PDB file of C-alpha atoms and ligand atoms in Angstrom:
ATOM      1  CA  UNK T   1     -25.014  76.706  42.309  1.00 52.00           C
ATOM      2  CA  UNK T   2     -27.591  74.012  42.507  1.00 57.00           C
ATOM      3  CA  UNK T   3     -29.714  73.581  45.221  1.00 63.00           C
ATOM      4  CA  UNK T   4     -29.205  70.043  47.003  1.00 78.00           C
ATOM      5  CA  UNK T   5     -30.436  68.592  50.589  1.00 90.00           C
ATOM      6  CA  UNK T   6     -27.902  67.679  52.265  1.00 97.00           C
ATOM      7  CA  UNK T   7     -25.420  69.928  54.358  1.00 97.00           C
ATOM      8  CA  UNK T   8     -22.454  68.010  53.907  1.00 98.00           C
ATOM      9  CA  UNK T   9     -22.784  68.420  50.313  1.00 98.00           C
ATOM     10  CA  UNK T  10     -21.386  70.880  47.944  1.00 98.00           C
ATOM     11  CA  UNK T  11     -22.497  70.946  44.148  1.00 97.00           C
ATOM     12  CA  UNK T  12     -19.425  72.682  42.188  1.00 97.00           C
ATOM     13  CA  UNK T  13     -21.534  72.668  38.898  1.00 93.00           C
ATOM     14  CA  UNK T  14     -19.579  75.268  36.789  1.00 97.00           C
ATOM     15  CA  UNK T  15     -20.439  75.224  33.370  1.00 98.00           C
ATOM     16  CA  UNK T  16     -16.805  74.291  32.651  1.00 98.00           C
ATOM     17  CA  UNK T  17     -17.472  71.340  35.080  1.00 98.00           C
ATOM     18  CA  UNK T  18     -20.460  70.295  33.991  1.00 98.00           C
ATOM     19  CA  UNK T  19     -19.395  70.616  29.940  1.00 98.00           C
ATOM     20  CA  UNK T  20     -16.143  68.384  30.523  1.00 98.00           C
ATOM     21  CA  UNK T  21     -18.319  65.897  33.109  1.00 98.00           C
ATOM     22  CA  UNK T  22     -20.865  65.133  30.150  1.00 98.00           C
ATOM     23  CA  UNK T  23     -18.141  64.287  27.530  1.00 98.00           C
ATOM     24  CA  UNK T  24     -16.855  61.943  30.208  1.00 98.00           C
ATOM     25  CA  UNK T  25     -20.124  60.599  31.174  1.00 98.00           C
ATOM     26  CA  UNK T  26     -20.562  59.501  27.292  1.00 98.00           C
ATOM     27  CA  UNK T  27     -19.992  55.966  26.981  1.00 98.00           C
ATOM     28  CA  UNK T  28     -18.199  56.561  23.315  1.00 98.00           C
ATOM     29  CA  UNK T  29     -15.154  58.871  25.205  1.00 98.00           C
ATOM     30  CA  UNK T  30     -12.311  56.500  24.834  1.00 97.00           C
ATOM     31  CA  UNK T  31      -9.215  55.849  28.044  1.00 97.00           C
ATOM     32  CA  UNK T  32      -7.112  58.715  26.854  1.00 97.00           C
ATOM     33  CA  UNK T  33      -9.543  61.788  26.873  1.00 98.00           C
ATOM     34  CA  UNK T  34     -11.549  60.449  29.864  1.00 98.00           C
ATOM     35  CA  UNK T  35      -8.487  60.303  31.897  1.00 98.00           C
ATOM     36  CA  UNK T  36      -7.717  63.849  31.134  1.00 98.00           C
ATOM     37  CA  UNK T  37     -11.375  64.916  31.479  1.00 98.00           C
ATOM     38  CA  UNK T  38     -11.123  63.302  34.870  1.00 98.00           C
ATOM     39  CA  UNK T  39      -7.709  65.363  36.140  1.00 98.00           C
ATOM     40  CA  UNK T  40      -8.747  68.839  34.090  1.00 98.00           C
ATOM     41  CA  UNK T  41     -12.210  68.665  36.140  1.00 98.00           C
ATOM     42  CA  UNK T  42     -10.349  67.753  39.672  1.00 98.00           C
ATOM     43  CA  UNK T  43      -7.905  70.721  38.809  1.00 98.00           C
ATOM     44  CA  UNK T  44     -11.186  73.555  37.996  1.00 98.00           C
ATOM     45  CA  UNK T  45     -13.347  71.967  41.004  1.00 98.00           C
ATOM     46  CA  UNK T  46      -9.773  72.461  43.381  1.00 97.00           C
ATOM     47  CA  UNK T  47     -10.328  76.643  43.372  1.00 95.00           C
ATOM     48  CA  UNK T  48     -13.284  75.844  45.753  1.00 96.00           C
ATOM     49  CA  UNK T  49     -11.916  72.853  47.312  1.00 96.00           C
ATOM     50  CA  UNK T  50      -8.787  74.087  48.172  1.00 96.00           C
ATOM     51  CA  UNK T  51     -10.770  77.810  49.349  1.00 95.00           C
ATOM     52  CA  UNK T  52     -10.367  76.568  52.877  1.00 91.00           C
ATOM     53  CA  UNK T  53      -6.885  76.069  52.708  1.00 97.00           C
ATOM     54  CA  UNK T  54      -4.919  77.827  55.683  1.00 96.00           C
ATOM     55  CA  UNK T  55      -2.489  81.269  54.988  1.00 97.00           C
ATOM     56  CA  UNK T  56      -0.035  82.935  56.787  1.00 98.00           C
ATOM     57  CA  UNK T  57       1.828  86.321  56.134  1.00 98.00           C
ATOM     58  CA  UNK T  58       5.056  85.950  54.010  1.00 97.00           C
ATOM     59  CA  UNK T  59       7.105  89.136  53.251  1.00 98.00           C
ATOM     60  CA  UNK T  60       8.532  89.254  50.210  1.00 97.00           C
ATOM     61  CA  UNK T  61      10.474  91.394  47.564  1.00 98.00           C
ATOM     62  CA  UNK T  62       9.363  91.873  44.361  1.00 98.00           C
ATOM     63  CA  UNK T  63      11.524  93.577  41.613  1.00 98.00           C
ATOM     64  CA  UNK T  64       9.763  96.687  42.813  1.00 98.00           C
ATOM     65  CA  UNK T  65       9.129  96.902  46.371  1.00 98.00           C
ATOM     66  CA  UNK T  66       8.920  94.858  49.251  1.00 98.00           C
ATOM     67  CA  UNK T  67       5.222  93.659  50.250  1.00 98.00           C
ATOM     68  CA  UNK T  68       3.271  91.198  52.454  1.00 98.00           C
ATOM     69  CA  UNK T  69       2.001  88.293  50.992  1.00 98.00           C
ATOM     70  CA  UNK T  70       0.604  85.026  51.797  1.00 97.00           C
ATOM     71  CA  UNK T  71       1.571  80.938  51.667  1.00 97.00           C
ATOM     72  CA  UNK T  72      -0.045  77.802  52.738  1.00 97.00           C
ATOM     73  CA  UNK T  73       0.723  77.587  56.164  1.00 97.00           C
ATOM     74  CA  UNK T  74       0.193  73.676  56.999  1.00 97.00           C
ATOM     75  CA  UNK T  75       1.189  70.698  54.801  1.00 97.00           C
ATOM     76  CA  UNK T  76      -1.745  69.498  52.317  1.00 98.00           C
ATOM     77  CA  UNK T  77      -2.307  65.833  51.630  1.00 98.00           C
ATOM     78  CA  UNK T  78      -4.341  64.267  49.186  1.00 98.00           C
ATOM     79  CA  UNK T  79      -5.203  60.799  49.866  1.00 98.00           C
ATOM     80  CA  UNK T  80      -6.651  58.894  46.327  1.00 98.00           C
ATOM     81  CA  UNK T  81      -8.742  56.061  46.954  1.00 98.00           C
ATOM     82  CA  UNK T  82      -7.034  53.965  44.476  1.00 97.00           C
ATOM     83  CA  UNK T  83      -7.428  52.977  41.663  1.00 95.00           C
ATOM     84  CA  UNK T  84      -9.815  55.642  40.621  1.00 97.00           C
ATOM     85  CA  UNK T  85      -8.489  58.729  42.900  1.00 98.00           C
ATOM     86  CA  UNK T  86      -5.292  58.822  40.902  1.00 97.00           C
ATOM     87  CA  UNK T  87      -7.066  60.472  37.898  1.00 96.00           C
ATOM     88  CA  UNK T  88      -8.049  63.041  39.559  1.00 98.00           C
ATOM     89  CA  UNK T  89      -5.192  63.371  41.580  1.00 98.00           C
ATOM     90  CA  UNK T  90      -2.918  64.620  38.828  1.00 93.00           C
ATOM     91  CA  UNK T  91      -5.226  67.539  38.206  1.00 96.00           C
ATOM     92  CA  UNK T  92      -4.791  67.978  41.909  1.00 98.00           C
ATOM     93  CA  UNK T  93      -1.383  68.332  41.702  1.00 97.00           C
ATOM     94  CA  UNK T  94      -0.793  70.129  38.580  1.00 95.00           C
ATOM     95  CA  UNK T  95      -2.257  72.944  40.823  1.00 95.00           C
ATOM     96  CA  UNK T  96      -0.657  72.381  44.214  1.00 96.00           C
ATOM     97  CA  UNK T  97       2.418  70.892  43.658  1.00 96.00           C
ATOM     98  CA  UNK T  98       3.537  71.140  47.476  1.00 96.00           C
ATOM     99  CA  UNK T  99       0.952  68.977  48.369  1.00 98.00           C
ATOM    100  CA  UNK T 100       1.850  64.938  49.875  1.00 98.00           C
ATOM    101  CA  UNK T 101       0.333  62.231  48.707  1.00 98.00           C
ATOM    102  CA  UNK T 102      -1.229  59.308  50.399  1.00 98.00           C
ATOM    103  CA  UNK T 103      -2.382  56.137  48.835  1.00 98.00           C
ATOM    104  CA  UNK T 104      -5.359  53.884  50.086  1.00 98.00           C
ATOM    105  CA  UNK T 105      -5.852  50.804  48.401  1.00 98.00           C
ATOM    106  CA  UNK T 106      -9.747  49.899  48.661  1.00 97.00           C
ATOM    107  CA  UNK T 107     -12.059  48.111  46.108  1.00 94.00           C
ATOM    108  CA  UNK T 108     -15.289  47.044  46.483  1.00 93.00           C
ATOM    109  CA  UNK T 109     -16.587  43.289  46.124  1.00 92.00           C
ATOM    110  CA  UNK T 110     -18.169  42.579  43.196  1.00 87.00           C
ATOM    111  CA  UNK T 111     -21.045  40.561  45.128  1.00 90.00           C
ATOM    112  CA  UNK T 112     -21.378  41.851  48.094  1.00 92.00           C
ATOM    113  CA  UNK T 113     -20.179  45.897  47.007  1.00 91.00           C
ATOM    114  CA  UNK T 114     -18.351  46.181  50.797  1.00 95.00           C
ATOM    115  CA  UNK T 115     -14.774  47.623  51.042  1.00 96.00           C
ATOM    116  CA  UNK T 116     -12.181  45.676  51.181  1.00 96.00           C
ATOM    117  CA  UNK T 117      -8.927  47.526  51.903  1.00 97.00           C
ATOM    118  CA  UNK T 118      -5.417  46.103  50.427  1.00 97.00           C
ATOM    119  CA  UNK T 119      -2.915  48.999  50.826  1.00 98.00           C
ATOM    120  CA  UNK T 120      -2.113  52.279  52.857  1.00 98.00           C
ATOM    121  CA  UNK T 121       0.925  54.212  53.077  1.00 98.00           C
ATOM    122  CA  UNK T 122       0.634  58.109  54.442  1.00 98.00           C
ATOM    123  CA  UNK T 123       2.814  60.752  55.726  1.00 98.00           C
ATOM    124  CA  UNK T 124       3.862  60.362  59.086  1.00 97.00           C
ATOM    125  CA  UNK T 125       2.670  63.785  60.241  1.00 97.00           C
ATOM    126  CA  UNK T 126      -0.176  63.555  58.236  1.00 98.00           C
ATOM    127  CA  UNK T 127      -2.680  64.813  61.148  1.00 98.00           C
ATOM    128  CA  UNK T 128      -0.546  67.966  60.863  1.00 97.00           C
ATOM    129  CA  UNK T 129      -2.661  69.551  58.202  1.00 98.00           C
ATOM    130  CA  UNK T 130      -5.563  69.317  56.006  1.00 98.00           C
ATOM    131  CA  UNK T 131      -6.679  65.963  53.879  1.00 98.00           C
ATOM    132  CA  UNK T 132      -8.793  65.525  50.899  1.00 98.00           C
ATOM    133  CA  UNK T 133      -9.885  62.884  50.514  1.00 98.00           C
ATOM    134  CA  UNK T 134     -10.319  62.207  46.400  1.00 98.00           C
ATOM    135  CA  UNK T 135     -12.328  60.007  44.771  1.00 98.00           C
ATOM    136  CA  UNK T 136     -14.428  60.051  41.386  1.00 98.00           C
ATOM    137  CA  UNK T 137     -17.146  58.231  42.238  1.00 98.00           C
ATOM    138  CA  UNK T 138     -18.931  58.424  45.814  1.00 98.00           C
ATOM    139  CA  UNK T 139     -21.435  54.984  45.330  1.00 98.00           C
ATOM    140  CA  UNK T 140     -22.921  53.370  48.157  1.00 97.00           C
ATOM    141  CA  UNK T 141     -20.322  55.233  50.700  1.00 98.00           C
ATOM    142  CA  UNK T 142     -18.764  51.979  51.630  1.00 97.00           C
ATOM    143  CA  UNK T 143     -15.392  53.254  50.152  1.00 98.00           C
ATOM    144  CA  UNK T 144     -15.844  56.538  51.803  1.00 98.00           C
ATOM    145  CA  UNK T 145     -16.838  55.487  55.104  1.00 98.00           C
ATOM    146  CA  UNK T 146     -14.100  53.187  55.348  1.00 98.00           C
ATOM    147  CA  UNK T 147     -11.400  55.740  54.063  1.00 98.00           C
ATOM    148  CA  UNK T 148     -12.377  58.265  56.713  1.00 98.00           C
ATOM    149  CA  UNK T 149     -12.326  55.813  59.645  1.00 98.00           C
ATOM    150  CA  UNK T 150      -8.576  54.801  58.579  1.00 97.00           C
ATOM    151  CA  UNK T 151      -7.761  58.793  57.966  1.00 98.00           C
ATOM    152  CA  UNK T 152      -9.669  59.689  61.650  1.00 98.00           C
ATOM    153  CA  UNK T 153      -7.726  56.604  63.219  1.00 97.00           C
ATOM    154  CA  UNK T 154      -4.682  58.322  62.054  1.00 98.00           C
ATOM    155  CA  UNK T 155      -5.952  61.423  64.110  1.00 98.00           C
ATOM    156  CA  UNK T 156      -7.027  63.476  60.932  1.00 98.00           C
ATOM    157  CA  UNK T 157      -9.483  66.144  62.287  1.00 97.00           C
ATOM    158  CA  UNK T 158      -9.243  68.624  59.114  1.00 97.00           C
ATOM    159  CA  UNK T 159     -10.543  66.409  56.111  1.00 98.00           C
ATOM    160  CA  UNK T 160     -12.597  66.922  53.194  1.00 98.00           C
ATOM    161  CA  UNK T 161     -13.733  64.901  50.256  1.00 98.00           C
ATOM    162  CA  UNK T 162     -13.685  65.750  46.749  1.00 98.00           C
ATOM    163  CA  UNK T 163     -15.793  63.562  43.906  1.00 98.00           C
ATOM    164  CA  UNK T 164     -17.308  63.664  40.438  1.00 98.00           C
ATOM    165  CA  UNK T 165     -20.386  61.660  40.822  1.00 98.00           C
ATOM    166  CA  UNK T 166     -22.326  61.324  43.798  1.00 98.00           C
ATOM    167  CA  UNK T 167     -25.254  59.007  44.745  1.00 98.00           C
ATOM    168  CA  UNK T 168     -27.591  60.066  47.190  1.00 98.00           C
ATOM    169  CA  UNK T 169     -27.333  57.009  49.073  1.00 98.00           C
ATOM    170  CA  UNK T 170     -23.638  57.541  49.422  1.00 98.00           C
ATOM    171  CA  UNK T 171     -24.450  61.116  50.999  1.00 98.00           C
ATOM    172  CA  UNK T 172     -26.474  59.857  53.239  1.00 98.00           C
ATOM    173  CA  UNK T 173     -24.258  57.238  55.033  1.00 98.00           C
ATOM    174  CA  UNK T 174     -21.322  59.628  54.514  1.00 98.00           C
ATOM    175  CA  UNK T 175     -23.855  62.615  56.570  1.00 98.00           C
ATOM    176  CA  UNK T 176     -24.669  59.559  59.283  1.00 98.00           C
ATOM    177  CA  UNK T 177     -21.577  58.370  59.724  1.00 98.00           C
ATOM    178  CA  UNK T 178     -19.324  61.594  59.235  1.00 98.00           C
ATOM    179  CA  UNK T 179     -21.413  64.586  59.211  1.00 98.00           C
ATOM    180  CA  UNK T 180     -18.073  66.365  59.445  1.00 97.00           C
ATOM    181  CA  UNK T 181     -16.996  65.834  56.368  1.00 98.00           C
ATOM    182  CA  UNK T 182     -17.808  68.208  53.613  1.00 98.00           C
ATOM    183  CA  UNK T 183     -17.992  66.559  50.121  1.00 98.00           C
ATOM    184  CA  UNK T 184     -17.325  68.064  47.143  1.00 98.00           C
ATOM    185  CA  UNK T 185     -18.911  67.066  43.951  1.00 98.00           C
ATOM    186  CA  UNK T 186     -19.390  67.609  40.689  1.00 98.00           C
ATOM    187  CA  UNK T 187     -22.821  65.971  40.587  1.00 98.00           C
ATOM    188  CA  UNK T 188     -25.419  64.673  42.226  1.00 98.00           C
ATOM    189  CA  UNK T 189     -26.716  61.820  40.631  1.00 98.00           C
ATOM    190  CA  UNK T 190     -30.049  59.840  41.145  1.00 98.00           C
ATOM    191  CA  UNK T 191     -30.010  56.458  42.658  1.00 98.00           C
ATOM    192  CA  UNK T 192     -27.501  52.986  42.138  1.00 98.00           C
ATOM    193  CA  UNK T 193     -28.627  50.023  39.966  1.00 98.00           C
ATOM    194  CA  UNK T 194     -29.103  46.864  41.362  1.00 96.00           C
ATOM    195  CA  UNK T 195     -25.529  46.859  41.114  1.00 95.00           C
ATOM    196  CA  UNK T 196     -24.372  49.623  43.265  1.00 97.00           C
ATOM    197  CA  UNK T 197     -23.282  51.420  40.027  1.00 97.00           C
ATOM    198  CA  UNK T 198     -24.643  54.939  40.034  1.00 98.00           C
ATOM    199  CA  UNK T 199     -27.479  56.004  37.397  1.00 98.00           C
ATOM    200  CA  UNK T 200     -26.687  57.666  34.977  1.00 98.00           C
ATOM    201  CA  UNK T 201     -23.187  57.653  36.598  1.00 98.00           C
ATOM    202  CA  UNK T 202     -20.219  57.301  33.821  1.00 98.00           C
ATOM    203  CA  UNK T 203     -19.732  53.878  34.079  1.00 98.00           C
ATOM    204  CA  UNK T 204     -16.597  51.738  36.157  1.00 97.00           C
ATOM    205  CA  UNK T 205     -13.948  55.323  36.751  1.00 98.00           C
ATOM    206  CA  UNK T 206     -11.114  52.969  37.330  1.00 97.00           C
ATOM    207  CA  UNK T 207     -11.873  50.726  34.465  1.00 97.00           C
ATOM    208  CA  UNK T 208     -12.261  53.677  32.078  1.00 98.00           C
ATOM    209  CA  UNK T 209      -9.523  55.521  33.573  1.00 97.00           C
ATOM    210  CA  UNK T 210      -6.732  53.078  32.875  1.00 97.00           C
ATOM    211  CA  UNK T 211      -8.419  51.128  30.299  1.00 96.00           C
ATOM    212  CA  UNK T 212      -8.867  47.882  31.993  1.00 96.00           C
ATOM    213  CA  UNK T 213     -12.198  46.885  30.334  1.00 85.00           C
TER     214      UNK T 213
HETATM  215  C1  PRP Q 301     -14.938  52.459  42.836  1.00 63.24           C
HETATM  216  C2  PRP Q 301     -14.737  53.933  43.115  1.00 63.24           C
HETATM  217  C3  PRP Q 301     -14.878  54.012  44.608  1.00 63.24           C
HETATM  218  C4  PRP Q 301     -15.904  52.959  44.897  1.00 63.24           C
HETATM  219  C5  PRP Q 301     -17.233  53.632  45.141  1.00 63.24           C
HETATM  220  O1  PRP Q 301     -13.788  51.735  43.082  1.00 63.24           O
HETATM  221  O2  PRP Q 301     -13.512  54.433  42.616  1.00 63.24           O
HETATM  222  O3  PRP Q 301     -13.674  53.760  45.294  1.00 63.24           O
HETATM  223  O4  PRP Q 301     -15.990  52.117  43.735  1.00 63.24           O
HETATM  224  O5  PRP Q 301     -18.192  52.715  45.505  1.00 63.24           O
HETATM  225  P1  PRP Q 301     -18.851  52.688  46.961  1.00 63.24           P
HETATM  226  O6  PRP Q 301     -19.217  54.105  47.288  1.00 63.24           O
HETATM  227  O7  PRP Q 301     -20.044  51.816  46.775  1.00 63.24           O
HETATM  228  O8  PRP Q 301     -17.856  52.124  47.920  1.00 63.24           O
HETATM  229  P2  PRP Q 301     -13.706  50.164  42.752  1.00 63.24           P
HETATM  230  O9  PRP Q 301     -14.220  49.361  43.877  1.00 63.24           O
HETATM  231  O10 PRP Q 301     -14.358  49.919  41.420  1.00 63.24           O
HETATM  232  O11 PRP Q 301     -12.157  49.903  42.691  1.00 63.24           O
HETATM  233  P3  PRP Q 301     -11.122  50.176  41.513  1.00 63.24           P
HETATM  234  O12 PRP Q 301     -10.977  51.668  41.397  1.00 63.24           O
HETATM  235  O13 PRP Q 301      -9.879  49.528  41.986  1.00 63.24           O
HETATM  236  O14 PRP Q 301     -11.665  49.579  40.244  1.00 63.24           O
HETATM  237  N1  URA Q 302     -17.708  52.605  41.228  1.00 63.24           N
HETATM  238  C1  URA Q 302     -17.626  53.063  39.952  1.00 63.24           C
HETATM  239  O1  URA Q 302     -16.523  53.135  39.366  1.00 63.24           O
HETATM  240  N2  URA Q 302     -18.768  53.430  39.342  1.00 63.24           N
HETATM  241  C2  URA Q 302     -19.971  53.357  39.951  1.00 63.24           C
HETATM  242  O2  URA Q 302     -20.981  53.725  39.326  1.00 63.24           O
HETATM  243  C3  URA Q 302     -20.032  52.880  41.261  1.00 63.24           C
HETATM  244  C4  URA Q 302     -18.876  52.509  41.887  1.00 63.24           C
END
């Protein structure tokens, strides 16, 4: 694991991660394999992501014997920050089927690169259990920052965030504003262009996800 400064960060930098990141990074991978790079690296970084995930006993019979085992105990919900969060959230699911799935509608103006929020529909009892929040690209933290203050309004205590590509600057608000919060990434990249894209970065996610540019 690579060593990073920040305590809210977590640097999942498998070689399997890392080998299937770097084809995606590559500005010659075309819609359909980056948007299967993008849900086979959510589903491989989810074994650590989902490590915190509560259990509780379960007795069952097998065709041998009977034996204790365990389940997920509370209800799991993934909240995409759309558009980009729903490539990885189909990796996400492939995994944990069980799990709800709530959608927030935020983009980020072109000029100005604040949030502006257009859509949110959750499960009722969503505070019930924990929420990862999922999201390729973790840029200035605008996106972030206003995700978790809608998820925290809802009275989510148990969240997490998972990411491909993060930009220190996006840390840092994210470790300001909601130390809490451990994110989950991929990589750590090294700054944003005077366009709040991150460098190197792999270019517009929801653009190259769903083929929009
Ligand atoms: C991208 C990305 C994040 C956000 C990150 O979405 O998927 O949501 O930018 O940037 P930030 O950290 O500076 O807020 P975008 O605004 O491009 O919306 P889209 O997925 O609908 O294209
Ligand atoms: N959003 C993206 O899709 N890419 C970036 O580099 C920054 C924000």
């Amino acid at each position: 694991m690579t060593a990073n400064r920040y305590p809210n960060l977590r640097l999942l930098d498998h070689p399997l991660i890392l080998h299937k990141l770097t084809i995606a990074r590559d500005a010659r991978t075309k819609s359909p394999e980056f948007r299967r790079l993008i849900g086979e690296i959510a589903g491989l970084m989810a074994f650590e992501t989902f490590r915190h995930l509560p259990l509780e006993p379960r007795r069952i019979e097998t065709p041998v014997a009977v034996t204790e085992g365990a389940r997920i105990s509370q209800p799991v919900t993934l909240v995409p920050i759309l558009r980009a969060g729903i490539g990885m959230t189909e990796g996400l699911l492939a995994l944990l089927p069980e799990a709800r799935v709530g959608h927030l509608g935020i983009y980020r103006d072109e000029e100005t690169a604040t949030p502006v929020r257009y859509y949110s529909k959750m499960p009722v009892d969503i505070a019930d259990g924990p929420v990862l929040l999922v999201d390729p690209m973790l840029a200035t933290g605008g996106s972030a920052c206003a995700a978790a203050e809608e998820l925290r309004q809802l009275g989510c205590t148990n969240l997490r965030m998972i990411c491909l590509v993060a930009a220190p600057q996006g840390v840092e608000r994210m470790l300001e504003i909601h130390p809490d919060i451990p994110i989950h990434t991929a990589a750590l990249d090294e700054r944003l262009d005077e366009n709040n894209y991150i460098v190197p970065g792999l270019g517009d996610a929801g653009d190259r996800i769903f083929g929009t540019r």
